[in-house]
Tab-separated table of C-alpha atoms (C1' of nucleotides) in Angstrom:
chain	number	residue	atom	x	y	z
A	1	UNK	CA	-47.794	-32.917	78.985
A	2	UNK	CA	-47.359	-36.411	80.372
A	3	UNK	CA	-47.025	-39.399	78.150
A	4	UNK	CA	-48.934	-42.968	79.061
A	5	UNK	CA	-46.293	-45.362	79.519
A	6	UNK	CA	-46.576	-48.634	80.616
A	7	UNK	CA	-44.589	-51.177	82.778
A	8	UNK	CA	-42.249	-51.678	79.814
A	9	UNK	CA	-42.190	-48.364	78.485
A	10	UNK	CA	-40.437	-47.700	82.168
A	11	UNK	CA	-38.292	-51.017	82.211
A	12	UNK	CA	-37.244	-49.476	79.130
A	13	UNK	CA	-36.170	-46.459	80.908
A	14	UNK	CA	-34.971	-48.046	83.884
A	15	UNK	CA	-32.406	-49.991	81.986
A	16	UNK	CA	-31.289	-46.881	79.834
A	17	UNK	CA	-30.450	-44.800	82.595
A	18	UNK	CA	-28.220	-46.773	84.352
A	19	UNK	CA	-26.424	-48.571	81.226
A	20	UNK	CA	-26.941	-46.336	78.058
A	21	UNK	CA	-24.932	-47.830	75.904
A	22	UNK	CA	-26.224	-51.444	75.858
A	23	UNK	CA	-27.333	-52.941	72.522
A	24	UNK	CA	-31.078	-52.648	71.309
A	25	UNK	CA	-31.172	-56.768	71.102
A	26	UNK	CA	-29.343	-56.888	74.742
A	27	UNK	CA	-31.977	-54.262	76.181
A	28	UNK	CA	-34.635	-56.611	74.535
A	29	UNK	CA	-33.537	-59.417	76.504
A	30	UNK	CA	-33.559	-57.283	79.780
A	31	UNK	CA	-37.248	-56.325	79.290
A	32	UNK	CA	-38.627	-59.133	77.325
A	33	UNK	CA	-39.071	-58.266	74.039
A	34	UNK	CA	-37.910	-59.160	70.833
A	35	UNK	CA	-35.313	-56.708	69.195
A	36	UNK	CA	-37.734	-55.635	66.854
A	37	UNK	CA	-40.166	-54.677	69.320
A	38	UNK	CA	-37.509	-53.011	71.657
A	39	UNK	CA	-36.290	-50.965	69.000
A	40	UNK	CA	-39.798	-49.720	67.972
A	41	UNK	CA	-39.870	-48.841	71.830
A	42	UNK	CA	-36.852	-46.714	71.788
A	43	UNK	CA	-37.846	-45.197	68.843
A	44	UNK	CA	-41.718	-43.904	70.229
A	45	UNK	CA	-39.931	-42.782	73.333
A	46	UNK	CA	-37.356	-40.620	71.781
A	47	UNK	CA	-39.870	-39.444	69.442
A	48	UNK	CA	-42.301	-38.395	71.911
A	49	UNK	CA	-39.464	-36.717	73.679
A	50	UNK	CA	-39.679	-39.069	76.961
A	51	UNK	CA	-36.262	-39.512	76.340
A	52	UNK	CA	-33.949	-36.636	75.821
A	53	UNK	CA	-30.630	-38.320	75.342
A	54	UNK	CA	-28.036	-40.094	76.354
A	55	UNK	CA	-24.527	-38.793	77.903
A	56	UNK	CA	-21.492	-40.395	79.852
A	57	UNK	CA	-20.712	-38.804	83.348
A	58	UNK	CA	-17.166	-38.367	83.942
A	59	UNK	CA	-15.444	-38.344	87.201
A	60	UNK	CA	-15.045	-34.197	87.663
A	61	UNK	CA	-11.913	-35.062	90.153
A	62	UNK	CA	-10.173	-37.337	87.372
A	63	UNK	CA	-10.677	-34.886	84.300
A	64	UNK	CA	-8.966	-31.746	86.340
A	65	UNK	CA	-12.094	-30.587	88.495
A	66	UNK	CA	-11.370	-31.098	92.082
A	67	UNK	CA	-13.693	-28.381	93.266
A	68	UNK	CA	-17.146	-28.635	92.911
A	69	UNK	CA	-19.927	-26.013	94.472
A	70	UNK	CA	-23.109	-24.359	94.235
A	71	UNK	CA	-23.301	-20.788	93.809
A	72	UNK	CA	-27.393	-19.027	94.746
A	73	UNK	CA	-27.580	-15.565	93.096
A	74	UNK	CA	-29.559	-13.230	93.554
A	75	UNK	CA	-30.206	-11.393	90.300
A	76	UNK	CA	-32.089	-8.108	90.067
A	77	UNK	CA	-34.351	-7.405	87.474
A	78	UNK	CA	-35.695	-9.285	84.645
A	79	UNK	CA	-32.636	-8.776	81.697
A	80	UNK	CA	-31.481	-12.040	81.613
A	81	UNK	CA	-29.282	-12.083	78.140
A	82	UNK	CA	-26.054	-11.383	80.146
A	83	UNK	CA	-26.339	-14.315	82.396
A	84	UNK	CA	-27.061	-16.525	79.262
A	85	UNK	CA	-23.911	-15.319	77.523
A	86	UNK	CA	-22.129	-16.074	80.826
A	87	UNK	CA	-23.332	-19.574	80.768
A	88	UNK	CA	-22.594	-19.802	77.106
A	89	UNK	CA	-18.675	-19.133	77.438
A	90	UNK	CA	-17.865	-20.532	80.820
A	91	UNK	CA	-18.178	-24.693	80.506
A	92	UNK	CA	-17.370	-24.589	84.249
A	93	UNK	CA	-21.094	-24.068	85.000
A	94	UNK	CA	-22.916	-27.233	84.844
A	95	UNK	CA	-25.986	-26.528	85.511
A	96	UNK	CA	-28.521	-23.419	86.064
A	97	UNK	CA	-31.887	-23.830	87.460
A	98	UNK	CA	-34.445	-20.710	88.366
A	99	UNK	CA	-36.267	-20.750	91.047
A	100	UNK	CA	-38.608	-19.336	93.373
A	101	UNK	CA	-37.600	-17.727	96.271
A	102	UNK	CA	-35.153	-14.686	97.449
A	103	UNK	CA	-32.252	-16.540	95.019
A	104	UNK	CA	-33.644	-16.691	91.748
A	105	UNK	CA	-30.243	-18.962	90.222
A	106	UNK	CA	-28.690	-21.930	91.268
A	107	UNK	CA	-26.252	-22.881	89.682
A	108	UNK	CA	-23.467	-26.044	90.199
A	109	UNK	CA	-20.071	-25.117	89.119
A	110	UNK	CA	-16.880	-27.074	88.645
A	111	UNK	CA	-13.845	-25.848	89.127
A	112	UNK	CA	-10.217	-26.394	89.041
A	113	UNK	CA	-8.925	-25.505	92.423
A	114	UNK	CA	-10.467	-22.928	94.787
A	115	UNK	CA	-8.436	-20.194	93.267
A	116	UNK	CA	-10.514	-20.782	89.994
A	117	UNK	CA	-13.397	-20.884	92.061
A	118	UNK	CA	-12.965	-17.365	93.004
A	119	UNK	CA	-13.038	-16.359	89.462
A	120	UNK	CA	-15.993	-17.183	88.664
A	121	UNK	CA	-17.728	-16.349	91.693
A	122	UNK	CA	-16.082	-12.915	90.798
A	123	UNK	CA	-18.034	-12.930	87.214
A	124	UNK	CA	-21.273	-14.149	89.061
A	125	UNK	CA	-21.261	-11.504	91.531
A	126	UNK	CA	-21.138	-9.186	88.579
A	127	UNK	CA	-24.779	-9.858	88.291
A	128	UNK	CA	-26.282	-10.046	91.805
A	129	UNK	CA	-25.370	-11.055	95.290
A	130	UNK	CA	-24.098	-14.732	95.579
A	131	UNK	CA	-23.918	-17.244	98.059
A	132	UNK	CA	-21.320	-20.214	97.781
A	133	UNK	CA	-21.256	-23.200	98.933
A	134	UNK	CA	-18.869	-25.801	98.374
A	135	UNK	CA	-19.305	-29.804	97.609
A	136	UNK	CA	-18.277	-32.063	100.225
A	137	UNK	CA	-19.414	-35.097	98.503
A	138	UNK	CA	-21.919	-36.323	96.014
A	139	UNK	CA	-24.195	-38.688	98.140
A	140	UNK	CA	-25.974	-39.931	95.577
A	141	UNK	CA	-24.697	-41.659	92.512
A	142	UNK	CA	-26.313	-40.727	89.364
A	143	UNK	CA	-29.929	-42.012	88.601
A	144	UNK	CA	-32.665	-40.613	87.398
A	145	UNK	CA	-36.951	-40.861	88.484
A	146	UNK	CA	-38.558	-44.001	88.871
A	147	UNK	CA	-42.189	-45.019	88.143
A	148	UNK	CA	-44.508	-42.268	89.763
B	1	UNK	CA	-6.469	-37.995	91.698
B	2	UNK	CA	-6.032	-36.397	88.266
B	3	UNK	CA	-5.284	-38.379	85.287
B	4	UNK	CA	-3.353	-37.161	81.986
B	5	UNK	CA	-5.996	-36.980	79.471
B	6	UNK	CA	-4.801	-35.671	75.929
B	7	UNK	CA	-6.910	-33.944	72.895
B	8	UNK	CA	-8.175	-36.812	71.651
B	9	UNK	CA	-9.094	-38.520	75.121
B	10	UNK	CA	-11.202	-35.120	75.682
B	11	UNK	CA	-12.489	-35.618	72.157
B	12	UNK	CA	-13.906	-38.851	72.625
B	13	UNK	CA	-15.049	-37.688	76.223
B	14	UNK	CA	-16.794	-34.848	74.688
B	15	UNK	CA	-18.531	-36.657	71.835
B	16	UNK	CA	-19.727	-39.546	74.233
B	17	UNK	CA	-20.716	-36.473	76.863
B	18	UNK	CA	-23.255	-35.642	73.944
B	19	UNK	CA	-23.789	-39.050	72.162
B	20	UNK	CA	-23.274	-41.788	74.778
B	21	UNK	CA	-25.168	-44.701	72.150
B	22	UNK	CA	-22.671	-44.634	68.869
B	23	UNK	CA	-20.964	-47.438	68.053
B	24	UNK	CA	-17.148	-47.043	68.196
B	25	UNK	CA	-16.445	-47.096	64.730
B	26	UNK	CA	-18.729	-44.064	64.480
B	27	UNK	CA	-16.773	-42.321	67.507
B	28	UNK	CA	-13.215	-43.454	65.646
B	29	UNK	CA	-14.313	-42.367	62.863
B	30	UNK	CA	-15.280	-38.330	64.738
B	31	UNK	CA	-12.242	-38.358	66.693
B	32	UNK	CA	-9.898	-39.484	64.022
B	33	UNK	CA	-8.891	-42.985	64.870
B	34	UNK	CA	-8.746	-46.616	63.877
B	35	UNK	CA	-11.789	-48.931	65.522
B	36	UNK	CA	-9.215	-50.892	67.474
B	37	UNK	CA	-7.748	-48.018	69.060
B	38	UNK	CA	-10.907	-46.129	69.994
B	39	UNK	CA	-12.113	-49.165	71.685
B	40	UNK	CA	-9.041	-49.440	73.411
B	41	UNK	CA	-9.009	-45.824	74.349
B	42	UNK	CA	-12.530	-46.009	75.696
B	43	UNK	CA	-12.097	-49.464	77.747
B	44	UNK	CA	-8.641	-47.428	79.605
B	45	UNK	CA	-10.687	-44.445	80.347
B	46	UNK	CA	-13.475	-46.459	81.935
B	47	UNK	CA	-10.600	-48.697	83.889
B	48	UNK	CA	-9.394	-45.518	85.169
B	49	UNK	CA	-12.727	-44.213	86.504
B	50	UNK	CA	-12.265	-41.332	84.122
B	51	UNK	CA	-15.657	-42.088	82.768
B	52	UNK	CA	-18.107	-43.605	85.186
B	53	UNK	CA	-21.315	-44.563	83.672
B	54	UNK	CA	-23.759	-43.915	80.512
B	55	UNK	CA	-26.964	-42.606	81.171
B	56	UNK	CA	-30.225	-41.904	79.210
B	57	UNK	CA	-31.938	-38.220	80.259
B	58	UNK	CA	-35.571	-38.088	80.523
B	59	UNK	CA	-37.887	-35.575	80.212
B	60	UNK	CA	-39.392	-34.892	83.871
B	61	UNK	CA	-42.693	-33.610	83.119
B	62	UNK	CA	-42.894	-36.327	80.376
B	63	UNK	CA	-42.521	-38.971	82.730
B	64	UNK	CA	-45.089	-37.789	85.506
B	65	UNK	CA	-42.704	-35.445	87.805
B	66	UNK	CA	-43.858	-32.395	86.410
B	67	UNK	CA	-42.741	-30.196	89.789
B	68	UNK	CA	-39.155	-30.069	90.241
B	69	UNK	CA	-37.356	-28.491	93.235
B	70	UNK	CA	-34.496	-27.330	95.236
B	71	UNK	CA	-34.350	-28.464	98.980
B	72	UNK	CA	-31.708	-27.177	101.163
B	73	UNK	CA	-31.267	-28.893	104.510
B	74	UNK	CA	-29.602	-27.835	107.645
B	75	UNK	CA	-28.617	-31.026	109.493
B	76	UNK	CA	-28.147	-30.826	112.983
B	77	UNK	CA	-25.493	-33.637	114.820
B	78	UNK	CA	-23.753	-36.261	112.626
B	79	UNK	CA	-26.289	-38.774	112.486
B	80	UNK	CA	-26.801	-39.387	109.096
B	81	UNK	CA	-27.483	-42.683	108.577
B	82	UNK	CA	-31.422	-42.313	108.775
B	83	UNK	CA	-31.176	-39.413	106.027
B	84	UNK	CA	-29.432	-41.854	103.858
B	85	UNK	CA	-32.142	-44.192	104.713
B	86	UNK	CA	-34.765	-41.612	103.398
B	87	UNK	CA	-32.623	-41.303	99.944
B	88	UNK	CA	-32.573	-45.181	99.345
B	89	UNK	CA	-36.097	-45.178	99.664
B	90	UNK	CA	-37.045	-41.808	98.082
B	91	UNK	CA	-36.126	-42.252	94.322
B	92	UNK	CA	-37.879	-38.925	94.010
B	93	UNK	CA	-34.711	-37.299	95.857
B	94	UNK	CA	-32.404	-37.302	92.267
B	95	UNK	CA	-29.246	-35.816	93.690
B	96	UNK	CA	-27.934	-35.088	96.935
B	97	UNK	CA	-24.972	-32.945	97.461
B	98	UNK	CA	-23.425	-32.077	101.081
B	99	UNK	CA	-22.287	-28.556	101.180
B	100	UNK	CA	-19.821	-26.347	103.544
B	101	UNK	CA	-22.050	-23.634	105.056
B	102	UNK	CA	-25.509	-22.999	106.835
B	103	UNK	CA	-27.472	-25.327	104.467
B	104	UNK	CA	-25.636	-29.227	105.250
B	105	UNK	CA	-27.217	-30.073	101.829
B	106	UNK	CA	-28.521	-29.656	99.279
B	107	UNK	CA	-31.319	-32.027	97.439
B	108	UNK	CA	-32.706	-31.910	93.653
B	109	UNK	CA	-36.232	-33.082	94.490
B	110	UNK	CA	-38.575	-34.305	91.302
B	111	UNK	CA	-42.156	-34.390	92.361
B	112	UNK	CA	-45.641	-35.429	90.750
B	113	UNK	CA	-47.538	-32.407	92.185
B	114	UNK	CA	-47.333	-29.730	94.570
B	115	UNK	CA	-48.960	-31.893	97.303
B	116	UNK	CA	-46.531	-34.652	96.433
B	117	UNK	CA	-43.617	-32.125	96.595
B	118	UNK	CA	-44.937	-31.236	100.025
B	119	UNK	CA	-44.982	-34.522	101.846
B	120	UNK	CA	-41.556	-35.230	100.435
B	121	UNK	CA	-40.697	-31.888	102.156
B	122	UNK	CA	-42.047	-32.596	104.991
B	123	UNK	CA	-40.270	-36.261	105.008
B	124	UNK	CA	-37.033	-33.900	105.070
B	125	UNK	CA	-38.723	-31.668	107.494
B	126	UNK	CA	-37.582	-34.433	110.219
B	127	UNK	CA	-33.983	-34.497	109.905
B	128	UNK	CA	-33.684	-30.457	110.310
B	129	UNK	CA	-35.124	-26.919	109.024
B	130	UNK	CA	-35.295	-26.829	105.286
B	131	UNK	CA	-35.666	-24.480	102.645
B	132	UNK	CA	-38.124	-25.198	99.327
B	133	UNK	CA	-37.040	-23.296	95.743
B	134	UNK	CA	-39.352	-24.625	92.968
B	135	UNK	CA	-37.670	-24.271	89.821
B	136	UNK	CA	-39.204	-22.667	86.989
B	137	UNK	CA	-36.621	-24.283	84.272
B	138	UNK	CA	-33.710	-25.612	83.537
B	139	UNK	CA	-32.076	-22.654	81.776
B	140	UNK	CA	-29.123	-25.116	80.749
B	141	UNK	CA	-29.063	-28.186	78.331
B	142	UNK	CA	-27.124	-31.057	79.596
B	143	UNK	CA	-23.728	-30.945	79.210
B	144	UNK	CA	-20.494	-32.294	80.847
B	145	UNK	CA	-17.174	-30.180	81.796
B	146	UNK	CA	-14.604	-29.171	78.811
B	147	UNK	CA	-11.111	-29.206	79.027
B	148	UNK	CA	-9.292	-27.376	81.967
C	1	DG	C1'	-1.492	-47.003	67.123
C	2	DG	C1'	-2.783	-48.985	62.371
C	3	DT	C1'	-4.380	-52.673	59.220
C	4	DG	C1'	-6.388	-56.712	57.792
C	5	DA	C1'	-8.985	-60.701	58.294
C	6	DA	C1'	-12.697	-63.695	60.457
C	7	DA	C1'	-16.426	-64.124	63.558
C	8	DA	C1'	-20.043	-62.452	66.103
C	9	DG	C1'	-23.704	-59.811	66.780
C	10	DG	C1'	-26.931	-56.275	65.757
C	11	DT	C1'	-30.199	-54.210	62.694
C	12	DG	C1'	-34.121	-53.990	59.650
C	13	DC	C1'	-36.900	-56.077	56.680
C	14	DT	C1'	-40.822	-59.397	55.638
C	15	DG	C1'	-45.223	-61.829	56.580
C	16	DA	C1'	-48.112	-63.662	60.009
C	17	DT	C1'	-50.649	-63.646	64.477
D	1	DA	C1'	-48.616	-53.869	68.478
D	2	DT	C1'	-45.565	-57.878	68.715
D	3	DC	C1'	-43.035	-61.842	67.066
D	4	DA	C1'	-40.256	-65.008	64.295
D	5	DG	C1'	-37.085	-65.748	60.771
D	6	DC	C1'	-33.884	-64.314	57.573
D	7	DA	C1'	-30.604	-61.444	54.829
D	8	DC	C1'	-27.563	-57.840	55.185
D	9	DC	C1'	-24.547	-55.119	57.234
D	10	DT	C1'	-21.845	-53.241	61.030
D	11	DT	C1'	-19.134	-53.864	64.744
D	12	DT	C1'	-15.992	-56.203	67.372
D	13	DT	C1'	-11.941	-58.838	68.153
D	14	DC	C1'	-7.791	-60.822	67.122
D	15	DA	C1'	-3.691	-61.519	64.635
D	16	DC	C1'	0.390	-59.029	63.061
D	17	DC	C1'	2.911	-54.851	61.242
DNA sequence: GGTGAAAAGGTGCTGAT
DNA sequence: ATCAGCACCTTTTCACC
């Protein structure tokens, strides 16, 4: 379910995810278009669902969330509407991806201190075996896929 | 390096978590303040590095990375200057986390095609054993942490 | 932090290429 | 599909309370 874009299409995209909040007349200028144009762009490509939104990243340290990790579980059997409830209530979780494999979660998890950690590893485990691993530092600064 | 952040600080971080392109009238006007002030609430949380950046979300399929995947890494030695090499280069790597633990990190790896997902694994393959989860979805929406 | 003004800039039309 | 020009409106910014 790809979409055709061309070179502007993903200078449109390039600019987006890294400053989001620009104006449609400033982005025009950045990619050579009128405003007109640009914000015909925008529209087609959030229409067509290329792009799925826009959202400021906060610095987890500064807003209270020292501790960041990854917690693999392992999660036997195939009733999943627990863990979705789980993920509904607890904010904490940032992310949950299934995979292949022996793990069939991952999951990235902010936390307040390592105390808080423990909680909700605790609420994980009620659902499978977990493995935890804790964030040493992010690498990589936020960006997102570039032209295949 | 936590900063005092009160209700309406975490309002406007939450709104701009989900919405990062309205104006900020429209955020006054959803968090209950005067233009002037939201402005001047949003340009102090930027100074302080509370919030770090605005980014657009893509679709991944949508875009031509239809394969997404979890690499883990075990790194051998301290040399890590030619891994960070790989990530400059490799805009396909999308995150990069270093972990405590067996696994020295852990990469979020966007690919075009299985075959393309395997020479970027092999690419990783030279810097120490590694450990491939495709993921079958993103069982989460975006979202940003709530209040502590 | 709020209010009011002025100025700037962005947006959204139109018709034409 | 894009552009140019224009009218309209919003947003921003500054003064001051």
């Amino acid at each position: 379910m790809a979409v055709n874009l061309d070179d502007v299409d993903w200078a449109i995209i390039h600019q987006l995810q890294q400053e989001a909040r620009i104006s449609l007349s400033e982005l025009g200028r950045r990619v050579n278009l009128s405003p007109s144009a640009t914000t015909e762009r925008v529209r087609q490509l959030e229409a067509q669902g290329v792009i799925i939104g826009y959202h400021a990243a906060v610095d987890l340290t500064q807003v209270g969330y020292p501790v960041l990790a990854i917690v693999r579980l392992k999660y036997p059997g195939n009733r999943h509407q627990p863990l979705r409830q789980l993920l509904d209530e607890r904010r904490e979780i940032l992310e949950c991806l299934r995979t292949t494999g022996d793990d069939c979660y991952t999951l990235k998890v902010a936390a307040t201190s390592m105390g808080h950690l423990e909680t909700l590893v605790d609420e994980l485990a009620a659902f499978g075996s977990t493995t935890t691993s804790v964030v040493y530092n992010q690498t990589l600064s936020y960006r997102g896929p570039g032209r295949p």
